[in-house]
Amino acid sequence: MSASRVPLPSGVATGIGSLPHTDAAEAAAFVLERLPDLPVVPTLPRRSAAERMLAHATVGLRGVSSSDDGDIAVDADRLDPAADVRVDLEHDAFGGLRAFLDAAAGRTGPVKWQVCGPITLGVALHKRGAPAIVAFEVAVRAIREHIAFVGAAISAALPGCRQVVVIDEPAFPAVLDPAFPLDPGTSIDLLSCALAAIEPEGTSGVHCCGAGDWVAIASTGPAIISVPARPELVDVAGELAAFLDGGGWIAWGAVPTHRPVSGQVDRYWRDLSSLWCSLVQGGCDPLRLRHQALITPDCGLGLHAPDQAARVLELVSELAFRVHGQAVATRLTVGA
């Protein structure tokens, strides 16, 4: 487990994915300007409902159609885990990607992008009428094909850019519920299978906006886990310590997106520093916490106004600058 495939500076600022822009070219310019070290390929649900998470993930999937509001409908009789997934880059779901590839032409630094996870997609297919076994088999096939297709498109357009690919799993916390249609071991295996499609060429990660089971998520084998920086993480300090000691990186969602944003970075710096102090008391290495850190909003910005999204990323960048400064200082102190 290592993020070394894509060399990243400590404390690099990046995004989560969705943005509120309705103009794809403006969104691409926005992320390249605001997140120069690790820009994120934008998804733009306000520009097109086809860029909403489920609609985006099911492009080319036989037996699934999307509506004008971005919801999906399932024809269970046509779902087939062995059927080809015909992903089309010209589909409206990839407007943000196309604009980003145009705007980033000539770039040689890394880029980040996200995709819906197989657990989240499988739950959606099952809720819409697909038998559980078929729903999750189709989901993991669809996500693996999506990863391969988008990854190849980025490599072709930006051959000098390494890729950080993060699987978004908002439904993963439900896998430990006794009523969940899969047992936890099978759920972990499915997510691991999707992550394996990333690792040959890029660095893999898992993001969960909610109170994820970070022990289970870390066990699926990502190089990066993307976590909201909340006090309850202290409860799994030992497991986070093991993840960091094994070379894993943590993307800290240190600027909230679910409540009004403070105008000053100091508040979020105090919150993050306090959390890290508690994690150190729980067994985490203070050097690894800083050296193997990315800084992000805690979730996507698709529901914010553009000026609010800009302010959130300004705060993220200011925090990242402080984290990077601490990481450099600690390296000098220990003579690294």
Short mmCIF file of N, CA, C and O in Angstrom, two decimals, residues 140-220:
data_model
loop_
_atom_site.label_atom_id
_atom_site.label_comp_id
_atom_site.label_asym_id
_atom_site.label_seq_id
_atom_site.Cartn_x
_atom_site.Cartn_y
_atom_site.Cartn_z
N VAL A 140 -19.83 -3.97 -10.07
CA VAL A 140 -18.36 -4.01 -10.07
C VAL A 140 -17.81 -4.09 -11.48
O VAL A 140 -16.78 -3.48 -11.79
N ARG A 141 -18.52 -4.79 -12.38
CA ARG A 141 -18.09 -4.81 -13.79
C ARG A 141 -18.17 -3.42 -14.40
O ARG A 141 -17.23 -2.96 -15.09
N ALA A 142 -19.27 -2.71 -14.13
CA ALA A 142 -19.44 -1.37 -14.70
C ALA A 142 -18.37 -0.41 -14.20
O ALA A 142 -17.81 0.36 -14.99
N ILE A 143 -18.07 -0.46 -12.92
CA ILE A 143 -17.09 0.47 -12.36
C ILE A 143 -15.69 0.15 -12.86
O ILE A 143 -14.91 1.05 -13.20
N ARG A 144 -15.34 -1.12 -12.97
CA ARG A 144 -14.03 -1.48 -13.50
C ARG A 144 -13.88 -1.02 -14.95
O ARG A 144 -12.82 -0.51 -15.35
N GLU A 145 -14.92 -1.18 -15.74
CA GLU A 145 -14.87 -0.73 -17.14
C GLU A 145 -14.78 0.80 -17.21
O GLU A 145 -14.06 1.35 -18.05
N HIS A 146 -15.52 1.47 -16.34
CA HIS A 146 -15.48 2.93 -16.30
C HIS A 146 -14.07 3.41 -15.96
O HIS A 146 -13.54 4.33 -16.59
N ILE A 147 -13.47 2.78 -14.96
CA ILE A 147 -12.11 3.15 -14.56
C ILE A 147 -11.14 2.96 -15.72
O ILE A 147 -10.31 3.82 -16.01
N ALA A 148 -11.25 1.82 -16.40
CA ALA A 148 -10.34 1.54 -17.52
C ALA A 148 -10.53 2.55 -18.65
O ALA A 148 -9.56 3.05 -19.23
N PHE A 149 -11.77 2.87 -18.95
CA PHE A 149 -12.07 3.76 -20.06
C PHE A 149 -11.59 5.18 -19.78
O PHE A 149 -10.87 5.79 -20.58
N VAL A 150 -11.98 5.73 -18.63
CA VAL A 150 -11.59 7.10 -18.31
C VAL A 150 -10.08 7.20 -18.12
O VAL A 150 -9.44 8.15 -18.59
N GLY A 151 -9.50 6.21 -17.47
CA GLY A 151 -8.05 6.22 -17.30
C GLY A 151 -7.31 6.24 -18.62
O GLY A 151 -6.33 6.97 -18.79
N ALA A 152 -7.78 5.45 -19.57
CA ALA A 152 -7.15 5.41 -20.89
C ALA A 152 -7.33 6.74 -21.62
O ALA A 152 -6.41 7.22 -22.30
N ALA A 153 -8.50 7.36 -21.48
CA ALA A 153 -8.75 8.65 -22.14
C ALA A 153 -7.82 9.73 -21.58
O ALA A 153 -7.27 10.55 -22.32
N ILE A 154 -7.62 9.73 -20.27
CA ILE A 154 -6.73 10.71 -19.66
C ILE A 154 -5.28 10.45 -20.08
O ILE A 154 -4.54 11.39 -20.41
N SER A 155 -4.88 9.19 -20.10
CA SER A 155 -3.51 8.87 -20.51
C SER A 155 -3.24 9.28 -21.95
O SER A 155 -2.15 9.75 -22.27
N ALA A 156 -4.24 9.11 -22.82
CA ALA A 156 -4.06 9.47 -24.22
C ALA A 156 -3.97 10.99 -24.40
O ALA A 156 -3.17 11.49 -25.18
N ALA A 157 -4.80 11.73 -23.66
CA ALA A 157 -4.82 13.19 -23.81
C ALA A 157 -3.71 13.88 -23.04
O ALA A 157 -3.20 14.91 -23.47
N LEU A 158 -3.33 13.31 -21.89
CA LEU A 158 -2.32 13.92 -21.02
C LEU A 158 -1.26 12.87 -20.69
O LEU A 158 -1.18 12.38 -19.55
N PRO A 159 -0.46 12.50 -21.65
CA PRO A 159 0.45 11.37 -21.45
C PRO A 159 1.49 11.58 -20.36
O PRO A 159 2.06 10.62 -19.86
N GLY A 160 1.75 12.82 -19.98
CA GLY A 160 2.73 13.05 -18.93
C GLY A 160 2.16 13.05 -17.53
O GLY A 160 2.89 13.21 -16.55
N CYS A 161 0.84 12.88 -17.41
CA CYS A 161 0.17 13.03 -16.11
C CYS A 161 -0.08 11.68 -15.44
O CYS A 161 -0.70 10.80 -16.05
N ARG A 162 0.38 11.56 -14.22
CA ARG A 162 0.02 10.40 -13.41
C ARG A 162 -1.36 10.63 -12.82
O ARG A 162 -1.79 11.77 -12.65
N GLN A 163 -2.06 9.55 -12.46
CA GLN A 163 -3.45 9.66 -12.05
C GLN A 163 -3.67 9.17 -10.62
O GLN A 163 -3.18 8.10 -10.24
N VAL A 164 -4.41 9.97 -9.86
CA VAL A 164 -4.94 9.56 -8.56
C VAL A 164 -6.43 9.33 -8.77
O VAL A 164 -7.15 10.26 -9.16
N VAL A 165 -6.89 8.11 -8.54
CA VAL A 165 -8.28 7.75 -8.82
C VAL A 165 -8.95 7.34 -7.50
O VAL A 165 -8.52 6.39 -6.85
N VAL A 166 -10.00 8.07 -7.14
CA VAL A 166 -10.67 7.85 -5.86
C VAL A 166 -12.08 7.32 -6.10
O VAL A 166 -12.86 7.90 -6.85
N ILE A 167 -12.37 6.20 -5.47
CA ILE A 167 -13.70 5.59 -5.56
C ILE A 167 -14.58 6.18 -4.45
O ILE A 167 -14.20 6.17 -3.28
N ASP A 168 -15.72 6.71 -4.84
CA ASP A 168 -16.64 7.38 -3.92
C ASP A 168 -17.69 6.38 -3.44
O ASP A 168 -18.47 5.87 -4.24
N GLU A 169 -17.70 6.12 -2.13
CA GLU A 169 -18.58 5.08 -1.59
C GLU A 169 -19.46 5.60 -0.44
O GLU A 169 -19.31 5.20 0.72
N PRO A 170 -20.42 6.48 -0.74
CA PRO A 170 -21.29 6.96 0.35
C PRO A 170 -22.14 5.87 0.97
O PRO A 170 -22.58 6.00 2.12
N ALA A 171 -22.37 4.75 0.27
CA ALA A 171 -23.20 3.68 0.81
C ALA A 171 -22.42 2.67 1.62
O ALA A 171 -23.02 1.78 2.24
N PHE A 172 -21.10 2.77 1.65
CA PHE A 172 -20.30 1.73 2.31
C PHE A 172 -20.59 1.59 3.80
O PHE A 172 -20.52 0.46 4.33
N PRO A 173 -20.91 2.65 4.54
CA PRO A 173 -21.19 2.45 5.97
C PRO A 173 -22.31 1.45 6.25
O PRO A 173 -22.37 0.89 7.35
N ALA A 174 -23.18 1.20 5.28
CA ALA A 174 -24.31 0.29 5.51
C ALA A 174 -23.91 -1.18 5.46
O ALA A 174 -24.73 -2.05 5.82
N VAL A 175 -22.69 -1.51 5.05
CA VAL A 175 -22.36 -2.92 4.84
C VAL A 175 -22.35 -3.73 6.13
O VAL A 175 -22.48 -4.96 6.09
N LEU A 176 -22.22 -3.08 7.27
CA LEU A 176 -22.23 -3.80 8.55
C LEU A 176 -23.63 -3.94 9.13
O LEU A 176 -23.81 -4.59 10.16
N ASP A 177 -24.62 -3.36 8.46
CA ASP A 177 -26.01 -3.52 8.89
C ASP A 177 -26.46 -4.95 8.59
O ASP A 177 -26.27 -5.44 7.48
N PRO A 178 -27.04 -5.64 9.57
CA PRO A 178 -27.48 -7.02 9.32
C PRO A 178 -28.45 -7.16 8.15
O PRO A 178 -28.56 -8.24 7.55
N ALA A 179 -29.17 -6.08 7.83
CA ALA A 179 -30.13 -6.13 6.72
C ALA A 179 -29.47 -5.88 5.36
O ALA A 179 -30.15 -5.99 4.33
N PHE A 180 -28.18 -5.58 5.33
CA PHE A 180 -27.53 -5.32 4.05
C PHE A 180 -27.53 -6.59 3.21
O PHE A 180 -27.32 -7.69 3.73
N PRO A 181 -27.75 -6.48 1.88
CA PRO A 181 -27.91 -7.68 1.05
C PRO A 181 -26.64 -8.50 0.86
O PRO A 181 -26.71 -9.62 0.33
N LEU A 182 -25.48 -8.00 1.22
CA LEU A 182 -24.22 -8.75 1.13
C LEU A 182 -23.60 -8.86 2.51
O LEU A 182 -23.78 -7.98 3.35
N ASP A 183 -22.82 -9.91 2.74
CA ASP A 183 -22.07 -9.96 3.99
C ASP A 183 -20.87 -9.02 3.89
O ASP A 183 -20.42 -8.67 2.79
N PRO A 184 -20.35 -8.57 5.03
CA PRO A 184 -19.25 -7.59 5.00
C PRO A 184 -18.03 -8.05 4.21
O PRO A 184 -17.41 -7.26 3.50
N GLY A 185 -17.68 -9.33 4.31
CA GLY A 185 -16.51 -9.83 3.59
C GLY A 185 -16.67 -9.70 2.08
O GLY A 185 -15.73 -9.30 1.38
N THR A 186 -17.86 -10.03 1.58
CA THR A 186 -18.10 -9.91 0.15
C THR A 186 -18.07 -8.45 -0.29
O THR A 186 -17.54 -8.11 -1.35
N SER A 187 -18.62 -7.56 0.53
CA SER A 187 -18.60 -6.13 0.21
C SER A 187 -17.17 -5.62 0.12
O SER A 187 -16.82 -4.87 -0.80
N ILE A 188 -16.33 -6.02 1.06
CA ILE A 188 -14.93 -5.62 1.04
C ILE A 188 -14.24 -6.15 -0.21
O ILE A 188 -13.47 -5.45 -0.87
N ASP A 189 -14.55 -7.39 -0.57
CA ASP A 189 -13.95 -7.98 -1.78
C ASP A 189 -14.34 -7.22 -3.04
O ASP A 189 -13.52 -7.03 -3.95
N LEU A 190 -15.60 -6.79 -3.11
CA LEU A 190 -16.06 -6.06 -4.30
C LEU A 190 -15.33 -4.73 -4.44
O LEU A 190 -14.91 -4.35 -5.54
N LEU A 191 -15.19 -4.02 -3.33
CA LEU A 191 -14.48 -2.75 -3.39
C LEU A 191 -13.00 -2.98 -3.72
O LEU A 191 -12.41 -2.24 -4.51
N SER A 192 -12.41 -4.02 -3.16
CA SER A 192 -11.02 -4.35 -3.49
C SER A 192 -10.86 -4.65 -4.98
O SER A 192 -9.86 -4.27 -5.59
N CYS A 193 -11.85 -5.34 -5.55
CA CYS A 193 -11.80 -5.67 -6.97
C CYS A 193 -11.82 -4.41 -7.83
O CYS A 193 -11.09 -4.31 -8.83
N ALA A 194 -12.62 -3.44 -7.44
CA ALA A 194 -12.65 -2.17 -8.18
C ALA A 194 -11.34 -1.42 -8.03
O ALA A 194 -10.80 -0.87 -8.99
N LEU A 195 -10.79 -1.40 -6.82
CA LEU A 195 -9.51 -0.72 -6.60
C LEU A 195 -8.39 -1.35 -7.42
O LEU A 195 -7.48 -0.66 -7.88
N ALA A 196 -8.47 -2.66 -7.60
CA ALA A 196 -7.42 -3.35 -8.35
C ALA A 196 -7.37 -2.90 -9.80
O ALA A 196 -6.32 -3.01 -10.46
N ALA A 197 -8.47 -2.36 -10.32
CA ALA A 197 -8.47 -1.86 -11.69
C ALA A 197 -7.69 -0.56 -11.82
O ALA A 197 -7.32 -0.16 -12.93
N ILE A 198 -7.42 0.10 -10.70
CA ILE A 198 -6.69 1.37 -10.71
C ILE A 198 -5.20 1.14 -10.60
O ILE A 198 -4.40 1.77 -11.30
N GLU A 199 -4.80 0.25 -9.72
CA GLU A 199 -3.41 0.16 -9.29
C GLU A 199 -2.38 -0.11 -10.39
O GLU A 199 -1.24 0.35 -10.25
N PRO A 200 -2.69 -0.80 -11.47
CA PRO A 200 -1.62 -0.99 -12.46
C PRO A 200 -1.04 0.30 -13.00
O PRO A 200 0.14 0.36 -13.35
N GLU A 201 -1.86 1.35 -13.09
CA GLU A 201 -1.40 2.59 -13.72
C GLU A 201 -1.44 3.81 -12.81
O GLU A 201 -0.77 4.80 -13.06
N GLY A 202 -2.24 3.77 -11.76
CA GLY A 202 -2.42 4.95 -10.93
C GLY A 202 -2.39 4.64 -9.45
O GLY A 202 -2.08 3.53 -9.03
N THR A 203 -2.73 5.64 -8.68
CA THR A 203 -2.81 5.51 -7.23
C THR A 203 -4.27 5.53 -6.83
O THR A 203 -5.02 6.42 -7.24
N SER A 204 -4.67 4.57 -6.03
CA SER A 204 -6.08 4.39 -5.70
C SER A 204 -6.44 4.99 -4.36
O SER A 204 -5.61 5.09 -3.45
N GLY A 205 -7.70 5.40 -4.25
CA GLY A 205 -8.21 5.91 -3.00
C GLY A 205 -9.68 5.59 -2.84
O GLY A 205 -10.35 5.20 -3.79
N VAL A 206 -10.17 5.74 -1.61
CA VAL A 206 -11.60 5.58 -1.31
C VAL A 206 -12.05 6.79 -0.51
O VAL A 206 -11.38 7.20 0.45
N HIS A 207 -13.17 7.37 -0.94
CA HIS A 207 -13.75 8.51 -0.24
C HIS A 207 -15.12 8.12 0.30
O HIS A 207 -15.91 7.44 -0.37
N CYS A 208 -15.41 8.56 1.54
CA CYS A 208 -16.74 8.39 2.11
C CYS A 208 -17.06 9.63 2.91
O CYS A 208 -16.33 9.97 3.86
N CYS A 209 -18.12 10.35 2.53
CA CYS A 209 -18.46 11.60 3.20
C CYS A 209 -18.99 11.38 4.61
O CYS A 209 -18.85 12.24 5.47
N GLY A 210 -19.63 10.23 4.84
CA GLY A 210 -20.28 10.00 6.12
C GLY A 210 -19.36 9.35 7.14
O GLY A 210 -18.14 9.35 7.02
N ALA A 211 -19.99 8.78 8.15
CA ALA A 211 -19.25 8.10 9.22
C ALA A 211 -18.89 6.69 8.75
O ALA A 211 -19.50 5.71 9.16
N GLY A 212 -17.91 6.62 7.88
CA GLY A 212 -17.54 5.33 7.30
C GLY A 212 -16.88 4.42 8.30
O GLY A 212 -16.33 4.85 9.32
N ASP A 213 -16.94 3.11 8.02
CA ASP A 213 -16.18 2.15 8.81
C ASP A 213 -14.77 2.14 8.24
O ASP A 213 -14.45 1.41 7.30
N TRP A 214 -13.92 3.01 8.81
CA TRP A 214 -12.61 3.23 8.21
C TRP A 214 -11.69 2.03 8.35
O TRP A 214 -10.77 1.85 7.56
N VAL A 215 -11.97 1.19 9.34
CA VAL A 215 -11.19 -0.06 9.46
C VAL A 215 -11.48 -0.95 8.25
O VAL A 215 -10.57 -1.48 7.60
N ALA A 216 -12.76 -1.13 7.95
CA ALA A 216 -13.13 -1.95 6.80
C ALA A 216 -12.66 -1.33 5.50
O ALA A 216 -12.16 -2.03 4.61
N ILE A 217 -12.81 -0.01 5.37
CA ILE A 217 -12.40 0.66 4.13
C ILE A 217 -10.90 0.52 3.92
O ILE A 217 -10.43 0.20 2.82
N ALA A 218 -10.12 0.72 4.98
CA ALA A 218 -8.67 0.58 4.85
C ALA A 218 -8.28 -0.85 4.48
O ALA A 218 -7.30 -1.07 3.76
N SER A 219 -9.07 -1.82 4.93
CA SER A 219 -8.74 -3.22 4.64
C SER A 219 -8.95 -3.58 3.18
O SER A 219 -8.49 -4.64 2.73
N THR A 220 -9.64 -2.74 2.40
CA THR A 220 -9.85 -3.04 0.98
C THR A 220 -8.60 -2.76 0.15
O THR A 220 -8.55 -3.13 -1.02
#
